[in-house]
Tab-separated table of C-alpha atoms in Angstrom:
chain	number	residue	atom	x	y	z
A	1	MET	CA	-88.256	-36.539	-28.955
A	2	ARG	CA	-89.969	-38.693	-26.593
A	3	ASP	CA	-90.194	-42.202	-27.253
A	4	ASP	CA	-93.610	-43.185	-27.439
A	5	PRO	CA	-94.380	-47.022	-26.727
A	6	SER	CA	-97.611	-46.791	-28.253
A	7	VAL	CA	-96.379	-45.326	-31.727
A	8	ILE	CA	-93.676	-48.338	-31.714
A	9	ALA	CA	-96.506	-50.850	-31.102
A	10	LEU	CA	-98.629	-49.399	-33.941
A	11	VAL	CA	-95.534	-49.522	-36.413
A	12	ALA	CA	-94.617	-53.086	-35.543
A	13	ARG	CA	-98.579	-53.805	-36.007
A	14	VAL	CA	-98.834	-52.332	-39.262
A	15	GLY	CA	-95.491	-54.236	-40.237
A	16	ASP	CA	-97.457	-57.452	-39.713
A	17	GLY	CA	-100.178	-56.191	-42.122
A	18	ASP	CA	-102.747	-54.832	-39.417
A	19	GLN	CA	-105.049	-52.213	-41.318
A	20	GLU	CA	-106.506	-51.278	-37.906
A	21	ALA	CA	-103.077	-50.024	-36.638
A	22	TRP	CA	-102.538	-48.275	-40.104
A	23	ASP	CA	-105.877	-46.407	-39.489
A	24	GLU	CA	-104.807	-45.249	-36.283
A	25	ILE	CA	-101.615	-43.935	-37.235
A	26	ILE	CA	-103.408	-42.144	-40.026
A	27	ASP	CA	-106.168	-40.670	-37.502
A	28	ARG	CA	-103.386	-39.794	-35.290
A	29	TYR	CA	-100.880	-37.830	-37.615
A	30	ALA	CA	-103.212	-36.749	-40.457
A	31	PRO	CA	-103.573	-33.305	-38.510
A	32	LEU	CA	-99.746	-33.062	-38.646
A	33	VAL	CA	-99.475	-33.613	-42.380
A	34	TRP	CA	-102.335	-31.098	-42.854
A	35	SER	CA	-100.789	-28.454	-40.570
A	36	ILE	CA	-97.623	-28.546	-42.568
A	37	CYS	CA	-99.479	-28.302	-45.703
A	38	LEU	CA	-101.358	-25.168	-44.590
A	39	ARG	CA	-97.985	-23.614	-43.820
A	40	TYR	CA	-96.865	-24.091	-47.330
A	41	GLN	CA	-100.158	-22.294	-48.432
A	42	LEU	CA	-101.230	-25.130	-50.637
A	43	SER	CA	-104.407	-25.652	-52.568
A	44	ARG	CA	-106.925	-28.141	-51.273
A	45	GLN	CA	-105.635	-30.048	-54.451
A	46	ASP	CA	-101.942	-29.922	-53.853
A	47	ILE	CA	-102.622	-30.991	-50.297
A	48	ASP	CA	-104.475	-34.046	-51.146
A	49	ASP	CA	-101.543	-34.629	-53.645
A	50	VAL	CA	-99.139	-34.085	-50.882
A	51	GLY	CA	-101.081	-36.437	-48.586
A	52	GLN	CA	-101.284	-39.270	-50.920
A	53	GLY	CA	-97.471	-38.960	-51.205
A	54	VAL	CA	-96.815	-38.971	-47.770
A	55	TRP	CA	-98.705	-41.982	-47.132
A	56	LEU	CA	-97.421	-43.959	-50.110
A	57	THR	CA	-93.923	-43.188	-48.869
A	58	LEU	CA	-94.878	-44.420	-45.457
A	59	VAL	CA	-96.618	-47.608	-46.530
A	60	GLU	CA	-93.572	-48.456	-48.372
A	61	ASN	CA	-91.180	-47.529	-45.804
A	62	ILE	CA	-92.643	-48.235	-42.697
A	63	GLY	CA	-91.118	-51.744	-42.554
A	64	THR	CA	-88.023	-50.136	-42.599
A	65	LEU	CA	-88.064	-47.354	-40.275
A	66	ARG	CA	-84.960	-47.762	-38.230
A	67	GLN	CA	-86.506	-45.687	-35.093
A	68	PRO	CA	-90.490	-46.372	-34.931
A	69	ALA	CA	-90.607	-43.980	-32.367
A	70	ALA	CA	-89.308	-41.151	-34.547
A	71	LEU	CA	-92.410	-41.745	-36.796
A	72	PRO	CA	-93.913	-37.928	-35.931
A	73	GLY	CA	-90.649	-36.429	-37.211
A	74	TRP	CA	-90.341	-38.547	-40.251
A	75	LEU	CA	-93.791	-37.887	-41.117
A	76	ALA	CA	-92.987	-33.976	-41.025
A	77	THR	CA	-89.837	-34.294	-42.982
A	78	THR	CA	-91.659	-36.331	-45.736
A	79	THR	CA	-94.500	-34.001	-45.514
A	80	ARG	CA	-91.960	-30.840	-46.298
A	81	ASN	CA	-90.378	-32.661	-48.961
A	82	GLU	CA	-93.632	-33.616	-50.552
A	83	CYS	CA	-94.645	-30.024	-50.435
A	84	LEU	CA	-91.436	-28.733	-51.929
A	85	ARG	CA	-92.151	-31.367	-54.902
A	86	VAL	CA	-95.543	-29.986	-55.322
A	87	LEU	CA	-94.368	-26.251	-55.445
A	88	ARG	CA	-91.416	-27.229	-57.770
A	89	ALA	CA	-93.868	-28.824	-60.271
A	90	ALA	CA	-95.743	-25.546	-59.985
A	91	ARG	CA	-92.600	-23.600	-60.826
A	92	ARG	CA	-92.072	-25.423	-64.079
A	93	TYR	CA	-95.356	-23.393	-65.311
A	94	ASP	CA	-94.382	-20.336	-63.275
A	95	PRO	CA	-90.877	-19.980	-62.704
A	96	ASP	CA	-90.985	-16.813	-60.762
A	97	GLY	CA	-93.901	-17.714	-58.704
A	98	LEU	CA	-91.871	-18.540	-55.647
A	99	PRO	CA	-89.834	-17.001	-52.857
A	100	ALA	CA	-86.442	-18.053	-53.430
A	101	GLU	CA	-85.914	-19.631	-49.738
A	102	ASP	CA	-88.602	-22.413	-51.076
A	103	LEU	CA	-86.206	-23.431	-53.710
A	104	LEU	CA	-83.624	-24.558	-51.595
A	105	PRO	CA	-83.812	-28.425	-51.390
A	106	PRO	CA	-84.586	-29.720	-47.933
A	107	ASP	CA	-81.731	-30.865	-45.695
A	108	PRO	CA	-82.277	-34.323	-44.975
A	109	ASP	CA	-80.211	-34.229	-41.737
A	110	ALA	CA	-82.106	-31.121	-40.545
A	111	ARG	CA	-83.732	-32.357	-37.179
A	112	PRO	CA	-87.232	-32.326	-38.088
A	113	VAL	CA	-88.596	-30.918	-34.872
A	114	ASP	CA	-90.252	-27.759	-35.506
A	115	HIS	CA	-93.536	-25.878	-34.291
A	116	GLU	CA	-96.082	-27.990	-36.352
A	117	LEU	CA	-94.286	-31.357	-35.008
A	118	ILE	CA	-94.369	-30.300	-31.276
A	119	VAL	CA	-97.864	-29.071	-31.464
A	120	ALA	CA	-99.355	-32.127	-33.304
A	121	GLU	CA	-97.577	-34.389	-31.044
A	122	ARG	CA	-99.320	-33.140	-27.967
A	123	HIS	CA	-102.422	-32.805	-29.769
A	124	ALA	CA	-102.336	-36.729	-30.790
A	125	ALA	CA	-101.291	-37.517	-27.122
A	126	LEU	CA	-104.344	-35.785	-25.674
A	127	ARG	CA	-106.661	-37.199	-27.963
A	128	ALA	CA	-105.210	-40.887	-27.626
A	129	ALA	CA	-105.301	-39.884	-23.799
A	130	PHE	CA	-108.827	-38.731	-24.128
A	131	ALA	CA	-110.070	-41.819	-26.381
A	132	ASP	CA	-108.902	-43.819	-23.119
A	133	LEU	CA	-111.043	-42.374	-20.688
A	134	GLY	CA	-114.518	-44.020	-20.046
A	135	GLN	CA	-117.618	-43.296	-21.411
A	136	ALA	CA	-119.009	-41.228	-18.755
A	137	CYS	CA	-115.858	-38.744	-18.968
A	138	HIS	CA	-116.242	-38.582	-22.761
A	139	ASP	CA	-119.563	-37.698	-22.344
A	140	LEU	CA	-119.042	-35.152	-19.734
A	141	LEU	CA	-115.928	-33.435	-20.896
A	142	SER	CA	-117.382	-33.470	-24.665
A	143	ALA	CA	-120.519	-31.712	-23.473
A	144	LEU	CA	-118.467	-29.020	-21.412
A	145	MET	CA	-116.308	-28.547	-24.281
A	146	SER	CA	-119.197	-27.422	-26.516
A	147	ASP	CA	-119.463	-23.794	-28.088
A	148	PRO	CA	-120.704	-21.902	-26.530
A	149	PRO	CA	-119.911	-23.288	-23.238
A	150	PRO	CA	-123.235	-24.452	-21.741
A	151	GLY	CA	-124.174	-24.295	-18.145
A	152	TYR	CA	-123.869	-26.952	-15.439
A	153	ALA	CA	-127.910	-26.882	-15.467
A	154	GLN	CA	-128.027	-27.498	-19.349
A	155	VAL	CA	-125.270	-30.212	-18.841
A	156	SER	CA	-127.398	-31.788	-16.225
A	157	LYS	CA	-130.252	-31.992	-18.389
A	158	ALA	CA	-128.447	-33.273	-21.339
A	159	LEU	CA	-126.671	-35.877	-19.613
A	160	GLY	CA	-129.128	-37.036	-17.060
A	161	ILE	CA	-126.754	-36.369	-14.102
A	162	PRO	CA	-127.283	-34.215	-10.974
A	163	VAL	CA	-125.996	-30.706	-11.319
A	164	GLY	CA	-124.030	-31.295	-7.910
A	165	SER	CA	-121.935	-34.250	-9.278
A	166	ILE	CA	-120.547	-32.353	-12.602
A	167	GLY	CA	-118.082	-30.057	-10.916
A	168	PRO	CA	-116.329	-33.187	-8.781
A	169	THR	CA	-116.745	-35.649	-11.959
A	170	ARG	CA	-115.140	-33.026	-14.212
A	171	ALA	CA	-112.278	-32.657	-12.072
A	172	ARG	CA	-111.872	-36.473	-11.523
A	173	CYS	CA	-112.121	-36.956	-15.361
A	174	LEU	CA	-109.403	-34.204	-16.190
A	175	GLU	CA	-107.069	-35.682	-13.201
A	176	ARG	CA	-107.581	-39.260	-14.931
A	177	LEU	CA	-106.597	-37.326	-18.335
A	178	ARG	CA	-103.687	-35.623	-16.671
A	179	ARG	CA	-102.699	-39.151	-15.506
A	180	SER	CA	-102.719	-40.897	-18.873
A	181	PRO	CA	-99.538	-42.613	-19.687
A	182	HIS	CA	-99.935	-41.049	-23.214
A	183	LEU	CA	-99.225	-37.835	-21.731
A	184	ALA	CA	-96.358	-39.114	-19.653
A	185	GLY	CA	-93.891	-38.102	-21.970
A	186	PHE	CA	-94.815	-34.493	-21.602
A	187	LEU	CA	-94.410	-34.124	-17.821
A	188	THR	CA	-90.751	-33.755	-17.866
A	189	GLU	CA	-90.317	-32.295	-20.989
A	190	GLU	CA	-89.635	-28.490	-21.423
A	191	THR	CA	-91.949	-27.984	-24.060
A	192	PRO	CA	-93.766	-24.618	-25.030
A	193	ASP	CA	-97.036	-23.243	-23.572
A	194	LEU	CA	-99.903	-25.415	-24.370
A	195	THR	CA	-102.953	-23.449	-23.685
A	196	GLY	CA	-103.117	-22.175	-27.209
A	197	ARG	CA	-101.522	-18.773	-27.023
A	198	GLU	CA	-98.696	-20.064	-29.204
A	199	THR	CA	-100.889	-21.396	-31.778
A	200	GLY	CA	-102.222	-17.840	-32.909
A	201	ARG	CA	-105.792	-18.128	-31.860
B	1	MET	CA	-99.118	-31.121	-18.788
B	2	GLU	CA	-98.881	-31.869	-14.805
B	3	SER	CA	-98.563	-28.052	-14.496
B	4	LEU	CA	-101.724	-27.089	-16.369
B	5	ASN	CA	-105.001	-26.333	-14.290
B	6	ASP	CA	-108.144	-27.990	-15.174
B	7	ASP	CA	-109.571	-25.190	-17.141
B	8	GLU	CA	-106.442	-25.154	-19.181
B	9	LEU	CA	-106.080	-28.830	-19.667
B	10	LEU	CA	-109.592	-28.774	-20.746
B	11	ALA	CA	-108.672	-25.836	-23.434
B	12	ALA	CA	-105.683	-27.808	-24.525
B	13	LEU	CA	-108.195	-30.964	-25.092
B	14	ARG	CA	-110.237	-29.006	-26.801
B	15	GLU	CA	-107.702	-27.581	-29.086
B	16	ALA	CA	-106.396	-31.113	-30.049
B	17	LEU	CA	-109.804	-32.275	-30.933
B	18	ASP	CA	-110.517	-29.320	-32.958
B	19	ALA	CA	-107.341	-29.956	-34.674
B	20	ARG	CA	-108.245	-33.424	-35.735
B	21	GLN	CA	-111.938	-31.929	-36.818
B	22	ALA	CA	-110.352	-29.573	-39.026
B	23	VAL	CA	-108.861	-32.375	-41.313
B	24	PRO	CA	-111.494	-33.249	-43.766
B	25	PRO	CA	-112.591	-36.845	-43.639
B	26	GLU	CA	-111.546	-37.591	-47.487
B	27	PHE	CA	-108.104	-36.693	-46.728
B	28	ILE	CA	-108.021	-38.964	-43.870
B	29	ASP	CA	-109.759	-41.788	-45.965
B	30	ALA	CA	-107.343	-41.294	-48.606
B	31	GLY	CA	-104.645	-42.015	-46.226
B	32	LYS	CA	-106.161	-45.000	-44.935
B	33	ASN	CA	-106.811	-46.413	-48.683
B	34	ALA	CA	-103.124	-46.225	-49.227
B	35	PHE	CA	-102.608	-49.309	-46.981
B	36	ALA	CA	-103.802	-51.102	-50.197
B	37	TRP	CA	-99.948	-50.789	-51.095
B	38	HIS	CA	-98.577	-52.615	-48.205
B	39	ASN	CA	-96.586	-55.552	-49.138
B	40	ILE	CA	-95.984	-55.409	-52.459
B	41	ASP	CA	-94.082	-58.358	-53.749
B	42	ALA	CA	-92.265	-56.393	-56.647
B	43	GLU	CA	-88.808	-55.213	-56.312
B	44	LEU	CA	-88.763	-51.371	-55.924
B	45	ALA	CA	-86.660	-49.179	-58.772
B	46	SER	CA	-86.038	-45.553	-57.778
B	47	LEU	CA	-85.386	-42.626	-59.426
B	48	THR	CA	-81.801	-42.362	-60.230
B	49	TYR	CA	-82.093	-39.712	-62.869
B	50	ASP	CA	-84.737	-36.817	-63.713
B	51	SER	CA	-84.440	-34.076	-66.227
B	52	THR	CA	-86.155	-31.867	-64.185
B	53	ARG	CA	-84.132	-32.284	-61.020
B	54	ASP	CA	-81.006	-31.810	-63.010
B	55	ALA	CA	-82.327	-28.496	-64.225
B	56	ASP	CA	-82.878	-27.405	-60.518
B	57	LEU	CA	-79.090	-28.178	-59.949
B	58	ALA	CA	-77.800	-26.293	-63.041
B	59	PRO	CA	-79.956	-23.489	-64.028
B	60	ALA	CA	-78.136	-22.548	-66.881
B	61	THR	CA	-79.282	-25.904	-68.913
B	62	ARG	CA	-82.664	-25.447	-67.772
B	63	ALA	CA	-84.182	-24.471	-70.904
B	64	GLU	CA	-82.831	-27.470	-72.479
B	65	ALA	CA	-83.608	-29.936	-70.278
B	66	ALA	CA	-87.190	-28.749	-69.798
B	67	SER	CA	-88.179	-29.531	-73.240
B	68	ILE	CA	-87.213	-33.119	-72.881
B	69	ARG	CA	-88.432	-34.846	-69.672
B	70	ALA	CA	-86.267	-37.911	-69.080
B	71	LEU	CA	-86.271	-40.249	-66.241
B	72	THR	CA	-84.631	-43.333	-65.155
B	73	PHE	CA	-85.816	-45.934	-62.550
B	74	THR	CA	-83.240	-48.588	-61.471
B	75	SER	CA	-83.491	-51.589	-59.418
B	76	ALA	CA	-80.936	-54.301	-58.880
B	77	GLN	CA	-82.311	-56.575	-61.880
B	78	LEU	CA	-83.421	-53.856	-64.378
B	79	THR	CA	-83.514	-50.183	-65.262
B	80	ILE	CA	-86.584	-48.409	-66.856
B	81	GLU	CA	-85.647	-45.526	-69.004
B	82	LEU	CA	-88.681	-42.980	-69.650
B	83	GLU	CA	-88.791	-40.048	-71.867
B	84	VAL	CA	-91.919	-37.751	-72.503
B	85	ALA	CA	-92.440	-37.623	-76.171
B	86	ARG	CA	-95.288	-35.100	-77.580
B	87	ASP	CA	-98.192	-37.054	-77.060
B	88	SER	CA	-97.057	-40.392	-75.481
B	89	LEU	CA	-94.642	-41.696	-72.791
B	90	VAL	CA	-92.120	-43.829	-74.341
B	91	GLY	CA	-89.902	-46.202	-72.363
B	92	GLN	CA	-87.102	-48.971	-72.603
B	93	ILE	CA	-86.471	-51.855	-70.437
B	94	VAL	CA	-82.611	-52.481	-69.938
B	95	PRO	CA	-81.590	-55.092	-70.415
B	96	ALA	CA	-83.515	-55.455	-73.357
B	97	GLN	CA	-86.342	-58.095	-72.854
B	98	PRO	CA	-90.154	-58.350	-73.844
B	99	ALA	CA	-92.509	-57.379	-70.631
B	100	VAL	CA	-95.941	-56.487	-69.711
B	101	VAL	CA	-95.650	-52.480	-68.398
B	102	THR	CA	-98.781	-51.514	-66.251
B	103	LEU	CA	-99.575	-48.081	-65.780
B	104	LEU	CA	-100.667	-47.437	-62.099
B	105	PRO	CA	-102.275	-43.887	-61.554
B	106	ARG	CA	-102.469	-42.971	-58.048
B	107	THR	CA	-106.404	-42.236	-58.728
B	108	GLY	CA	-106.815	-45.993	-59.116
B	109	GLY	CA	-107.144	-48.140	-62.194
B	110	GLU	CA	-104.587	-49.732	-64.413
B	111	PHE	CA	-103.397	-49.413	-67.845
B	112	ARG	CA	-101.338	-52.309	-69.778
B	113	VAL	CA	-98.776	-52.075	-72.592
B	114	ASP	CA	-96.532	-54.639	-74.020
B	115	ALA	CA	-92.669	-54.086	-74.158
B	116	ASP	CA	-91.232	-55.590	-77.411
B	117	GLU	CA	-88.295	-57.872	-77.578
B	118	ILE	CA	-86.031	-54.741	-77.165
B	119	GLY	CA	-87.722	-53.528	-74.280
B	120	CYS	CA	-89.486	-50.657	-75.765
B	121	PHE	CA	-93.045	-49.710	-74.866
B	122	SER	CA	-95.043	-46.639	-75.563
B	123	ILE	CA	-98.077	-45.331	-73.167
B	124	GLU	CA	-100.423	-42.849	-74.831
B	125	PRO	CA	-101.637	-40.323	-73.984
B	126	VAL	CA	-98.940	-39.130	-71.486
B	127	PRO	CA	-100.276	-39.848	-67.954
B	128	LEU	CA	-101.443	-36.871	-66.289
B	129	GLY	CA	-100.944	-36.622	-62.596
B	130	GLN	CA	-98.869	-39.132	-60.251
B	131	PHE	CA	-98.287	-42.639	-61.275
B	132	ARG	CA	-96.021	-45.562	-60.924
B	133	LEU	CA	-95.289	-48.225	-63.638
B	134	ARG	CA	-94.965	-52.135	-62.828
B	135	CYS	CA	-93.064	-53.989	-65.184
B	136	GLN	CA	-93.268	-57.760	-65.396
B	137	SER	CA	-90.778	-59.382	-67.809
B	138	ALA	CA	-91.242	-62.368	-69.562
B	139	GLY	CA	-88.480	-63.783	-67.530
B	140	GLY	CA	-90.437	-63.461	-64.300
B	141	ILE	CA	-88.916	-60.150	-63.073
B	142	GLU	CA	-91.194	-57.929	-61.387
B	143	VAL	CA	-90.204	-54.454	-60.544
B	144	LEU	CA	-92.269	-51.482	-59.379
B	145	THR	CA	-91.049	-47.473	-60.146
B	146	GLY	CA	-91.465	-44.923	-57.308
B	147	TRP	CA	-94.424	-42.562	-57.678
B	148	VAL	CA	-93.679	-39.760	-60.293
B	149	THR	CA	-95.453	-36.936	-61.928
B	150	LEU	CA	-94.732	-35.908	-65.370
């Protein structure tokens, strides 16, 4: 697990009562919590229940996290525990409704590194890097990521920039993204393929 | 990520933004609102006994244990014992002392009851959904339980 200095700073600011830092943590990691809930195939209502449980546990413990940089892993573990809590509550009404493996209590010492966590951390880093790009890059890359992919003529018209500058600007913006400090921790790490093939899309 | 070419990097970025987009705004708002619980002054009482949890550990007694739900929250200064009765949640504060007990449902709002001289209180009806209790004793002790669902 890499040590993301921005996470450490956010955790410290939350400790000082900074609601904006808290909001940024939620924005960053809500997709992680959400994706783990989906893996447990919870109903929407149960997902809301889990989410609440995770954030309330976090707000009470964030001041005492021994390793703030490990926050994403902590969140993944807490989310799994909350999912199991919700599933156990459901089991009281339907004792045979769950596969045996879900009845096992989670191992608190298990290293909370799994697929969702790795993917979610990369996603969060990419979004943070994207947020740091200037407005022009933001607008251009957003336009280029539209579905269906637009032609350069269309992008030129929408953004009011010459067709000839789109290609070079795109390359420059992506290079700036690639060099973002948010992504620095991923450059040396051996991580699975990033291009979406592993997510089953 | 250095190894990704421009097209791959743009695809990865798009996937990252889509993942954020897939999360409903209410889910995110609920998380942001949880900050209201930051820096609560009260001492936290943690769940030290739960009849349901024991039932998980000892399947043979599950049927009996499931018939009466009992919970104990413990803090350094006092213990709160809870039992789910037919149509109320009854509790006792140990050591016995008068107190104001406040039910704090996670969905918001609050509901106060008094605990008598021997620390007994009753909350009707049995709370639905997740909640916690705040106990403010006449002697000035304030304790907040962890979150629990009955």
